Short mmCIF file of C-alpha atoms and ligand atoms in Angstrom, two decimals:
data_model
loop_
_atom_site.label_atom_id
_atom_site.label_comp_id
_atom_site.label_asym_id
_atom_site.label_seq_id
_atom_site.Cartn_x
_atom_site.Cartn_y
_atom_site.Cartn_z
CA MET A 1 28.91 107.87 94.49
CA GLY A 2 28.77 104.29 93.02
CA SER A 3 30.76 101.70 94.52
CA ARG A 4 33.55 101.60 92.10
CA GLY A 5 33.96 105.31 92.78
CA ARG A 6 34.26 104.60 96.69
CA ARG A 7 36.66 101.71 96.19
CA GLN A 8 38.91 104.04 94.33
CA PHE A 9 38.43 106.68 96.96
CA ASN A 10 39.10 104.23 99.68
CA GLY A 11 42.27 103.25 97.73
CA TRP A 12 43.55 106.67 97.64
CA LYS A 13 42.85 106.94 101.13
CA ARG A 14 44.76 103.99 101.92
CA PHE A 15 47.62 105.09 99.50
CA GLY A 16 47.49 108.42 101.09
CA ARG A 17 47.89 107.04 104.70
CA ALA A 18 50.65 104.77 103.43
CA ALA A 19 52.33 107.68 102.14
CA MET A 20 51.96 109.87 105.11
CA TRP A 21 53.81 107.02 107.08
CA LEU A 22 56.61 107.10 104.54
CA ILE A 23 57.17 110.90 104.70
CA ALA A 24 57.04 110.70 108.65
CA LEU A 25 59.27 107.69 108.65
CA GLN A 26 61.70 109.67 106.29
CA LEU A 27 61.45 112.73 108.29
CA LEU A 28 62.18 110.59 111.37
CA LEU A 29 65.38 109.20 109.72
CA GLN A 30 66.42 112.54 108.30
CA LEU A 31 66.08 114.21 112.04
CA LEU A 32 68.12 110.95 113.38
CA ALA A 33 70.77 111.36 110.57
CA MET A 34 70.92 115.20 111.52
CA SER A 35 71.48 114.60 115.13
CA LEU A 36 74.15 111.91 114.61
CA LEU A 37 75.83 114.34 112.32
CA GLN A 38 75.58 117.01 114.74
CA ALA A 39 77.16 114.76 117.56
CA GLU A 40 79.86 114.02 115.24
CA THR A 41 80.61 117.68 114.41
CA ALA A 42 80.51 118.50 118.27
CA GLU A 43 82.90 115.62 118.76
CA ALA A 44 85.21 116.81 116.39
CA ALA A 45 85.30 120.33 117.57
CA GLU A 46 85.81 118.96 121.44
CA GLY A 47 88.41 116.71 120.32
CA SER A 48 88.43 112.61 120.37
CA PRO A 49 87.48 110.79 123.50
CA GLY A 50 91.20 109.55 123.22
CA ASP A 51 92.32 113.23 124.22
CA GLU A 52 91.69 112.66 127.91
CA ARG A 53 93.53 109.29 127.94
CA ASP A 54 96.49 111.14 126.22
CA TYR A 55 96.15 113.80 129.00
CA ALA A 56 96.58 111.24 131.65
CA SER A 57 99.56 109.78 130.10
CA LEU A 58 101.34 113.29 129.13
CA SER A 59 100.70 114.47 132.64
CA GLN A 60 102.75 111.38 133.73
CA GLY A 61 105.62 112.79 131.48
CA MET A 62 104.91 110.07 129.14
CA ARG A 63 105.27 110.91 125.23
CA VAL A 64 102.58 109.95 123.21
CA LYS A 65 103.83 109.13 119.65
CA ARG A 66 102.10 108.78 116.41
CA ASP A 67 103.28 105.86 114.26
CA LYS A 68 105.30 107.18 111.28
CA PRO A 69 107.36 105.37 108.85
CA TYR A 70 110.72 107.23 108.23
CA ARG A 71 113.36 106.62 105.38
CA SER A 72 116.72 105.38 106.06
CA PRO A 73 119.40 106.66 103.69
CA GLU A 74 121.46 104.09 101.72
CA ARG A 75 124.61 106.09 102.36
CA PRO A 76 126.07 107.80 105.15
CA THR A 77 124.57 111.26 105.14
CA VAL A 78 124.76 114.59 106.70
CA TYR A 79 122.30 117.23 107.25
CA LEU A 80 124.00 120.59 107.97
CA THR A 81 121.73 122.81 110.01
CA PHE A 82 122.10 126.64 110.44
CA ASP A 83 119.95 128.19 113.32
CA ASP A 84 118.85 131.97 114.01
CA GLY A 85 119.24 133.47 110.66
CA PRO A 86 118.78 134.67 108.00
CA SER A 87 121.27 137.73 108.69
CA LYS A 88 123.81 139.40 106.73
CA LEU A 89 126.15 136.49 106.92
CA THR A 90 123.66 134.05 105.30
CA PRO A 91 124.51 135.00 101.76
CA ALA A 92 128.21 133.90 102.27
CA VAL A 93 126.99 130.64 103.49
CA LEU A 94 124.64 130.06 100.57
CA ASP A 95 127.63 131.11 98.33
CA ILE A 96 129.93 128.31 99.94
CA LEU A 97 127.01 125.83 99.64
CA LYS A 98 126.43 126.48 96.03
CA GLU A 99 130.26 126.26 95.14
CA GLU A 100 130.44 122.94 96.95
CA GLY A 101 126.91 121.41 95.62
CA VAL A 102 125.70 120.89 99.05
CA LYS A 103 122.13 121.14 100.26
CA ALA A 104 121.48 122.14 103.79
CA THR A 105 118.85 123.19 106.29
CA PHE A 106 118.07 126.84 107.88
CA PHE A 107 116.16 126.96 111.01
CA VAL A 108 114.91 130.61 110.79
CA LEU A 109 113.47 133.21 113.27
CA GLY A 110 110.35 134.81 112.22
CA LYS A 111 112.01 138.53 113.22
CA GLN A 112 115.04 137.69 110.98
CA VAL A 113 112.75 136.57 108.10
CA GLU A 114 111.00 140.13 108.13
CA ALA A 115 114.34 141.69 108.15
CA TYR A 116 115.95 139.67 105.38
CA PRO A 117 112.96 138.44 103.31
CA GLU A 118 115.33 138.29 99.92
CA VAL A 119 117.92 136.21 101.67
CA ALA A 120 114.88 133.75 103.22
CA GLY A 121 113.92 133.72 99.61
CA ARG A 122 117.05 132.62 98.19
CA ILE A 123 117.27 129.95 100.97
CA VAL A 124 114.43 128.18 99.57
CA SER A 125 114.95 128.84 95.62
CA GLU A 126 118.59 127.44 96.06
CA GLY A 127 117.05 124.06 97.01
CA HIS A 128 117.85 124.28 100.86
CA ALA A 129 115.26 123.12 103.45
CA ILE A 130 113.83 126.14 105.69
CA GLY A 131 112.62 125.27 109.37
CA ASN A 132 110.66 127.21 111.79
CA HIS A 133 112.88 128.39 114.78
CA SER A 134 110.33 130.55 116.56
CA TYR A 135 109.65 134.21 116.18
CA ASN A 136 112.10 135.92 118.73
CA HIS A 137 114.19 133.03 120.41
CA VAL A 138 113.26 134.44 124.01
CA TYR A 139 113.36 131.45 125.95
CA GLN A 140 111.53 133.19 128.81
CA GLU A 141 108.28 133.69 126.52
CA LEU A 142 108.72 130.29 124.62
CA TYR A 143 108.69 128.01 127.38
CA SER A 144 106.45 129.85 129.90
CA ASP A 145 103.55 128.11 128.40
CA PHE A 146 102.51 126.16 125.27
CA GLY A 147 100.27 129.15 124.02
CA ALA A 148 103.18 131.47 123.80
CA TYR A 149 105.04 129.30 121.86
CA TRP A 150 102.30 128.21 119.38
CA GLU A 151 101.97 132.10 118.59
CA GLN A 152 105.60 132.40 117.66
CA LEU A 153 105.33 129.30 115.64
CA GLN A 154 102.32 130.64 113.65
CA LYS A 155 103.80 134.30 113.29
CA THR A 156 106.98 132.58 111.85
CA GLU A 157 105.15 130.30 109.59
CA ARG A 158 103.38 133.60 108.01
CA ALA A 159 106.59 135.32 107.68
CA ILE A 160 108.06 132.37 106.13
CA SER A 161 105.59 131.83 103.60
CA GLU A 162 105.00 135.48 102.70
CA ALA A 163 109.12 135.71 101.89
CA THR A 164 109.48 132.38 100.45
CA GLY A 165 106.11 130.91 99.37
CA ALA A 166 107.19 127.75 101.29
CA VAL A 167 105.14 125.92 104.06
CA THR A 168 107.58 123.85 106.19
CA PRO A 169 106.91 121.15 108.55
CA LEU A 170 110.38 121.27 110.16
CA VAL A 171 110.77 122.80 113.49
CA ARG A 172 113.81 123.17 115.85
CA ALA A 173 113.28 124.22 119.36
CA PRO A 174 115.45 127.33 120.42
CA GLY A 175 118.00 125.84 122.92
CA GLY A 176 117.09 122.19 121.68
CA THR A 177 114.24 120.13 123.34
CA HIS A 178 116.36 119.06 126.28
CA GLY A 179 115.07 120.66 129.34
CA ASN A 180 112.64 122.62 127.41
CA PHE A 181 110.06 120.62 125.60
CA ASP A 182 107.89 118.37 127.73
CA PRO A 183 105.63 115.66 126.29
CA PHE A 184 102.67 118.29 125.91
CA TYR A 185 105.01 120.09 123.56
CA HIS A 186 106.09 117.29 121.43
CA TYR A 187 102.32 116.11 121.53
CA TYR A 188 100.75 119.34 119.98
CA LEU A 189 103.58 119.83 117.45
CA GLU A 190 103.02 116.34 116.37
CA GLN A 191 99.36 116.50 115.96
CA ALA A 192 99.85 119.73 114.07
CA GLY A 193 102.06 117.73 111.65
CA TYR A 194 105.25 119.38 112.57
CA THR A 195 108.56 117.21 112.87
CA VAL A 196 110.86 118.62 115.71
CA HIS A 197 114.48 118.23 115.08
CA ASP A 198 117.41 118.56 117.41
CA TRP A 199 121.09 117.37 116.45
CA ASN A 200 123.62 114.71 117.33
CA ILE A 201 126.71 116.91 116.79
CA ASP A 202 127.25 120.38 118.20
CA SER A 203 129.73 122.39 116.24
CA GLY A 204 130.34 124.31 119.42
CA ASP A 205 130.14 127.67 117.45
CA ALA A 206 127.69 129.41 119.62
CA ARG A 207 129.27 127.95 123.04
CA GLN A 208 130.69 131.40 123.70
CA ALA A 209 131.42 134.70 121.70
CA GLY A 210 134.34 134.83 119.30
CA VAL A 211 134.87 130.86 119.09
CA PRO A 212 137.95 130.58 116.35
CA ALA A 213 137.16 128.75 113.23
CA ARG A 214 139.73 126.11 113.62
CA ASP A 215 138.01 125.21 117.23
CA ILE A 216 134.66 124.72 115.24
CA VAL A 217 136.46 122.30 112.74
CA GLN A 218 138.06 120.43 115.45
CA THR A 219 134.93 119.98 117.42
CA VAL A 220 132.98 118.65 114.11
CA ALA A 221 136.10 116.43 113.51
CA ALA A 222 135.85 114.93 116.70
CA GLY A 223 132.66 113.08 115.86
CA PRO A 224 131.25 110.59 116.76
CA PHE A 225 130.62 109.69 113.10
CA ARG A 226 127.01 108.05 112.73
CA HIS A 227 125.21 106.82 109.52
CA GLU A 228 123.03 110.01 109.69
CA MET A 229 124.41 113.17 111.27
CA VAL A 230 122.74 116.42 112.10
CA VAL A 231 125.17 119.22 112.53
CA LEU A 232 124.34 122.41 114.60
CA LEU A 233 125.84 125.58 112.97
CA HIS A 234 124.74 129.24 113.39
CA ASP A 235 124.44 131.71 110.38
CA SER A 236 123.09 134.48 112.63
CA ALA A 237 125.24 137.98 113.35
CA GLY A 238 128.52 137.39 114.86
CA HIS A 239 129.33 133.87 113.47
CA ALA A 240 131.72 134.88 110.84
CA ALA A 241 134.03 132.03 112.25
CA THR A 242 131.48 129.32 111.13
CA VAL A 243 131.42 130.70 107.78
CA LYS A 244 134.87 130.50 107.63
CA ALA A 245 135.01 127.09 109.04
CA LEU A 246 132.28 125.79 106.72
CA PRO A 247 134.44 124.80 103.72
CA ASP A 248 136.63 122.61 105.87
CA ILE A 249 133.62 121.25 107.52
CA ILE A 250 132.04 120.02 104.29
CA ARG A 251 135.62 118.56 103.10
CA LEU A 252 135.65 116.70 106.32
CA PHE A 253 132.52 114.79 105.48
CA LYS A 254 133.22 114.44 101.91
CA GLU A 255 136.56 112.74 102.58
CA ARG A 256 134.68 110.23 104.51
CA GLY A 257 132.25 109.57 102.01
CA TYR A 258 129.05 111.06 103.28
CA GLU A 259 126.37 112.31 101.09
CA PHE A 260 124.78 115.81 102.10
CA ALA A 261 120.96 116.41 102.18
CA PRO A 262 118.49 118.74 103.21
CA LEU A 263 116.21 117.64 106.10
CA ASP A 264 112.72 116.55 105.29
CA GLU A 265 109.57 115.06 107.01
CA GLU A 266 110.87 111.41 106.01
CA VAL A 267 114.05 111.96 107.86
CA LYS A 268 113.82 110.47 111.28
CA PRO A 269 114.25 113.15 113.63
CA VAL A 270 117.06 113.22 116.24
CA GLN A 271 115.58 114.29 119.50
CA GLN A 272 117.52 114.73 122.84
CA ALA A 273 116.44 113.03 125.87
CA ALA A 274 113.81 114.82 127.78
CA GLY A 275 115.94 115.79 130.93
CA LYS A 276 114.84 117.74 133.89
CA LEU A 277 112.37 120.63 132.78
CA LYS A 278 114.09 124.04 133.24
CA TRP A 279 110.25 125.62 133.49
CA LYS A 280 107.81 125.63 135.79
CA ARG A 281 104.42 125.19 133.74
CA SER A 282 101.23 123.17 133.85
CA VAL A 283 98.60 122.22 131.30
CA SER A 284 94.93 121.98 132.57
CA LEU A 285 92.74 119.41 131.00
CA GLU A 286 90.48 122.31 129.40
CA GLN A 287 93.43 123.85 127.78
CA HIS A 288 94.63 120.58 126.61
CA LEU A 289 91.37 119.94 125.00
CA ASP A 290 91.83 123.35 123.22
CA TYR A 291 95.31 122.98 122.18
CA ALA A 292 94.96 119.31 120.97
CA ALA A 293 91.72 120.55 118.78
CA ALA A 294 93.60 123.54 117.57
CA SER A 295 96.68 121.60 116.31
CA ARG A 296 94.45 119.03 114.66
CA GLN A 297 92.59 121.95 112.91
CA TYR A 298 95.68 123.40 111.85
CA ALA A 299 97.05 120.07 110.55
CA ALA A 300 93.98 119.75 108.25
CA ALA A 301 94.11 123.26 107.01
CA ARG A 302 97.72 123.04 106.29
CA GLN A 303 97.33 119.72 104.31
CA LYS A 304 95.56 121.70 101.78
CA THR A 305 98.33 124.29 101.32
CA MET A 306 101.33 121.67 101.09
CA LEU A 307 102.93 120.70 97.95
CA PRO A 308 101.28 117.94 95.90
CA PRO A 309 103.23 114.65 96.43
CA GLU A 310 104.35 114.43 92.88
CA ARG A 311 105.83 118.01 93.15
CA LYS A 312 107.63 117.13 96.29
CA VAL A 313 109.24 114.23 94.93
CA ALA A 314 110.51 116.07 91.94
CA LEU A 315 111.92 118.80 94.20
CA GLN A 316 113.64 115.87 96.25
CA ALA A 317 115.05 114.50 93.36
CA ALA A 318 116.45 117.86 91.96
CA VAL A 319 118.15 118.68 95.39
CA ARG A 320 119.75 115.27 95.97
CA GLU A 321 122.63 115.40 93.61
CA PRO A 322 125.16 112.81 93.85
CA LEU A 323 128.24 113.63 96.24
CA LEU A 324 130.72 113.40 93.22
CA PRO A 325 130.34 112.76 89.31
CA SER A 326 130.90 109.19 88.61
CA ALA A 327 133.74 109.79 86.46
CA SER A 328 135.87 111.29 89.53
CA ARG A 329 136.81 109.05 92.28
CA LEU A 330 138.26 109.42 95.55
CA ALA A 331 141.12 107.33 97.09
CA PRO A 332 139.95 104.61 99.36
CA LEU A 333 139.86 105.79 103.16
CA ARG A 334 141.73 103.44 105.49
CA TYR A 335 141.68 103.42 109.24
CA ALA A 336 143.66 102.42 112.03
CA GLY A 337 141.05 100.42 113.86
CA PRO A 338 139.17 97.18 112.72
CA LEU A 339 135.73 96.96 111.25
CA THR A 340 133.43 95.29 113.44
CA VAL A 341 130.04 93.82 112.15
CA ARG A 342 127.63 92.52 114.77
CA LEU A 343 125.82 90.08 112.78
CA ASP A 344 122.74 89.17 114.58
CA SER A 345 124.35 88.20 117.98
CA ARG A 346 127.95 87.51 116.72
CA ASP A 347 130.79 89.68 115.93
CA ILE A 348 132.72 89.35 112.72
CA ARG A 349 135.95 91.62 112.69
CA ILE A 350 137.62 92.77 109.74
CA ALA A 351 141.39 93.84 110.35
CA PRO A 352 142.32 97.40 109.59
CA ASP A 353 144.31 96.82 106.72
CA ARG A 354 141.61 94.55 105.01
CA TYR A 355 138.84 97.30 104.60
CA PHE A 356 138.36 100.66 103.30
CA LEU A 357 135.74 103.30 102.47
CA LEU A 358 135.41 104.08 98.75
CA ASP A 359 132.77 106.43 97.47
CA GLY A 360 130.89 106.50 100.41
CA SER A 361 130.59 102.62 100.98
CA LEU A 362 132.54 100.18 103.07
CA GLN A 363 134.50 97.64 101.07
CA VAL A 364 135.15 94.33 102.39
CA PRO A 365 137.30 91.21 101.02
CA LEU A 366 134.66 89.45 99.62
CA ARG A 367 135.85 85.61 100.41
CA GLU A 368 136.56 86.61 104.10
CA TRP A 369 133.31 88.30 104.49
CA VAL A 370 131.03 85.57 102.89
CA GLU A 371 133.00 82.75 104.79
CA ALA A 372 132.61 84.51 107.96
CA MET A 373 128.85 84.64 107.47
CA GLY A 374 129.03 80.88 106.79
CA GLY A 375 128.72 80.75 103.08
CA THR A 376 131.11 79.89 100.20
CA VAL A 377 133.03 81.32 97.57
CA ASP A 378 134.37 79.93 94.33
CA TRP A 379 136.68 81.94 92.17
CA GLN A 380 137.08 81.03 88.46
CA PRO A 381 140.16 82.94 87.09
CA GLN A 382 139.69 81.97 83.31
CA THR A 383 136.30 83.70 83.37
CA ARG A 384 137.29 86.35 86.35
CA ILE A 385 133.90 85.41 88.07
CA ALA A 386 133.52 84.92 91.91
CA ALA A 387 130.46 82.89 92.82
CA ALA A 388 129.34 83.52 96.32
CA GLU A 389 126.65 81.15 97.83
CA TYR A 390 124.90 81.56 101.13
CA GLY A 391 121.34 80.48 102.43
CA HIS A 392 119.23 80.24 99.16
CA ARG A 393 121.10 82.89 97.23
CA ARG A 394 123.86 82.83 94.70
CA MET A 395 125.70 85.91 93.37
CA GLU A 396 128.13 86.19 90.63
CA TYR A 397 130.56 88.93 91.19
CA ASP A 398 131.64 89.11 87.43
CA LEU A 399 135.12 91.34 87.34
CA GLY A 400 135.23 91.08 83.55
CA LEU A 401 131.90 93.03 83.36
CA ASN A 402 132.15 94.90 86.62
CA GLU A 403 128.73 93.53 87.26
CA LEU A 404 126.98 91.60 90.03
CA ARG A 405 124.28 88.90 89.10
CA VAL A 406 122.03 87.76 91.81
CA TYR A 407 119.97 84.56 91.41
CA ARG A 408 117.11 83.77 93.92
CA PRO A 409 114.83 80.54 94.03
CA GLY A 410 111.48 81.30 92.36
CA PRO A 411 108.51 79.50 91.78
CA GLY A 412 109.59 77.36 89.00
CA GLY A 413 112.92 76.91 90.12
CA VAL A 414 115.98 79.34 89.80
CA SER A 415 114.92 82.95 88.87
CA GLU A 416 116.49 85.03 86.11
CA ALA A 417 119.59 87.07 87.49
CA THR A 418 119.16 90.46 88.51
CA LYS A 419 122.25 92.39 87.09
CA ILE A 420 123.78 95.11 89.20
CA PRO A 421 126.40 97.50 87.81
CA LEU A 422 129.48 97.45 90.36
CA PRO A 423 131.81 100.19 89.23
CA SER A 424 133.76 100.23 92.29
CA MET A 425 134.36 96.37 92.70
CA GLU A 426 138.08 95.49 92.13
CA LEU A 427 140.83 93.01 92.69
CA ARG A 428 143.48 94.42 94.73
CA ASP A 429 146.54 92.36 95.61
CA GLY A 430 144.68 89.10 94.61
CA ILE A 431 141.64 90.05 96.91
CA ILE A 432 138.37 90.90 95.59
CA TYR A 433 136.80 93.76 97.26
CA ALA A 434 132.93 94.05 97.39
CA PRO A 435 130.68 96.68 99.21
CA LEU A 436 129.70 95.20 102.34
CA ARG A 437 125.93 96.80 102.33
CA LEU A 438 125.26 95.46 98.83
CA THR A 439 126.65 92.06 99.40
CA LEU A 440 124.84 91.55 102.69
CA GLU A 441 121.57 92.71 101.31
CA GLN A 442 121.77 90.86 98.17
CA LEU A 443 122.37 87.59 100.54
CA GLY A 444 119.06 88.34 102.23
CA GLY A 445 120.47 90.41 105.25
CA ARG A 446 120.01 93.91 106.20
CA ILE A 447 121.98 96.71 107.72
CA ALA A 448 120.71 98.47 110.90
CA ASP A 449 123.42 101.02 111.77
CA TYR A 450 126.69 102.44 110.98
CA ARG A 451 128.82 103.90 113.49
CA TYR A 452 132.50 105.32 112.99
CA ASP A 453 134.06 105.43 116.21
CA ALA A 454 136.56 108.10 116.51
CA ALA A 455 138.55 106.99 119.51
CA ARG A 456 139.59 103.65 117.80
CA ASP A 457 139.27 105.14 114.34
CA GLY A 458 137.21 102.20 113.09
CA TRP A 459 133.88 101.18 112.04
CA GLU A 460 130.98 99.40 113.95
CA VAL A 461 128.07 98.01 111.64
CA GLU A 462 125.06 96.26 113.09
CA ALA A 463 123.60 93.87 110.84
CA SER A 464 121.11 91.32 110.47
CA ALA A 465 120.69 88.20 108.23
CA VAL A 466 117.84 86.41 110.03
CA ASN A 467 115.77 86.58 106.84
CA LEU A 468 117.50 83.92 105.27
CA GLY A 469 115.66 80.47 104.25
CA PRO A 470 116.99 76.92 103.37
CA ALA A 471 120.29 76.60 102.78
CA TRP A 472 121.41 76.71 98.88
CA GLU A 473 122.45 72.99 98.94
CA SER A 474 119.10 71.85 100.18
CA LEU A 475 117.67 73.98 97.55
CA ARG A 476 119.92 72.39 94.83
CA ALA A 477 118.60 68.96 95.96
CA LEU A 478 115.08 69.97 95.72
CA MET A 479 115.28 71.33 92.18
CA PRO A 480 115.45 69.55 88.87
CA LEU A 481 118.75 69.82 87.43
CA SER A 482 117.98 71.77 84.35
CA ALA A 483 116.72 74.45 86.35
CA LEU A 484 120.33 74.88 87.66
CA ASP A 485 122.09 74.26 84.27
CA GLY A 486 122.12 77.91 83.40
CA ILE A 487 123.91 79.13 86.40
CA GLY A 488 126.72 76.51 86.60
ZN1 ZN B 501 118.80 129.20 118.03
#
């Protein structure tokens, strides 16, 4: 071998050695990655380290909640809910709902779905929401331990999906959560992606056997009426009186301007106070890790079977029909008690004869309301325009065009007007009435809650106007005159 050949050989040897190191290094990295991956999978199967911390909180009776955003409806909304069906009475309920153009929610029992699969199918195909109310409703079984409850939930879910093709996130606890659910039950259901809905008005139709229809209507009519109402009713056998009461119950809410909607995942669930548990049961850490892992696995698996979001949106839009066709109008609803608006920390009171409910929204005298807020109103009779100014907002209520124009300060001065049609705005006995919510929101405030107080027959509204910036006057001083020319 010549010297050239040896050099070549040595070169190969060096290269070979380097390559061997590289391969070894790569192998090592692969092994490392694999072991990391294994550790990760093992952790996912066993649960996250947060599980033990959550266990400690849950064992002390504390709720561990996920942060979830909810939607608040613009108009007062009622969710009618029917439990324990479907039964031979359910078709009559569905007929009434169809006739009234109302969508509701049915919390069904798995065994009833198996007995009446076509009725369950009709519930879903007619645009109502369906929810899971356990398989057999037997408290002793459901609340002896979570494993038994979970089994019934799953069995019912299979029955619902076979009969209707629907997968539902909605759950209602038989007997309600009060005294039956502990923080563990809530936790696993939430981890699994379910939403548990109680109610805030019990029609009393199941208080005892044979409650007459007029008593059911009276119980609902006694309120209290809130911005969002979840009404408990039953469509199981023996509840013919509920079917008889239903048209009156619907009328009652329509007269008060309520919109009807089925429950969905974005409705903030009403949940009763926990109360003293009626059942003796406990969860060991080992069980907890199992339940927590199983509920998360379930959530992941279900994610794949849920409707794609765009289809969900289309469905929701289809079922949210307006309460009334825009052509027909209700007479304004008046009250014996005043309207009290708690605006931040002060109360603004509007006398009973100076406000009313029209088409689902509270109408207030524009000048009285804006001045009580601390703003001003200027009425120009020749143009039939009332200009309201508050903070850095200016609004023009145009009674000629029945439209509201809103001006806000923008980076280059005053922005273009936003135009909002206001068909319900009108002049009554020389007073301009305008919708309270819209006026407040367009002036930069926000309404947190509405409450109808049945005892006083009046409304209470909680509102806030804290987002307001510099006063319009100071803005006017800062801006070039030309920017203000267009808005007089
Ligand atoms: Zn029930």
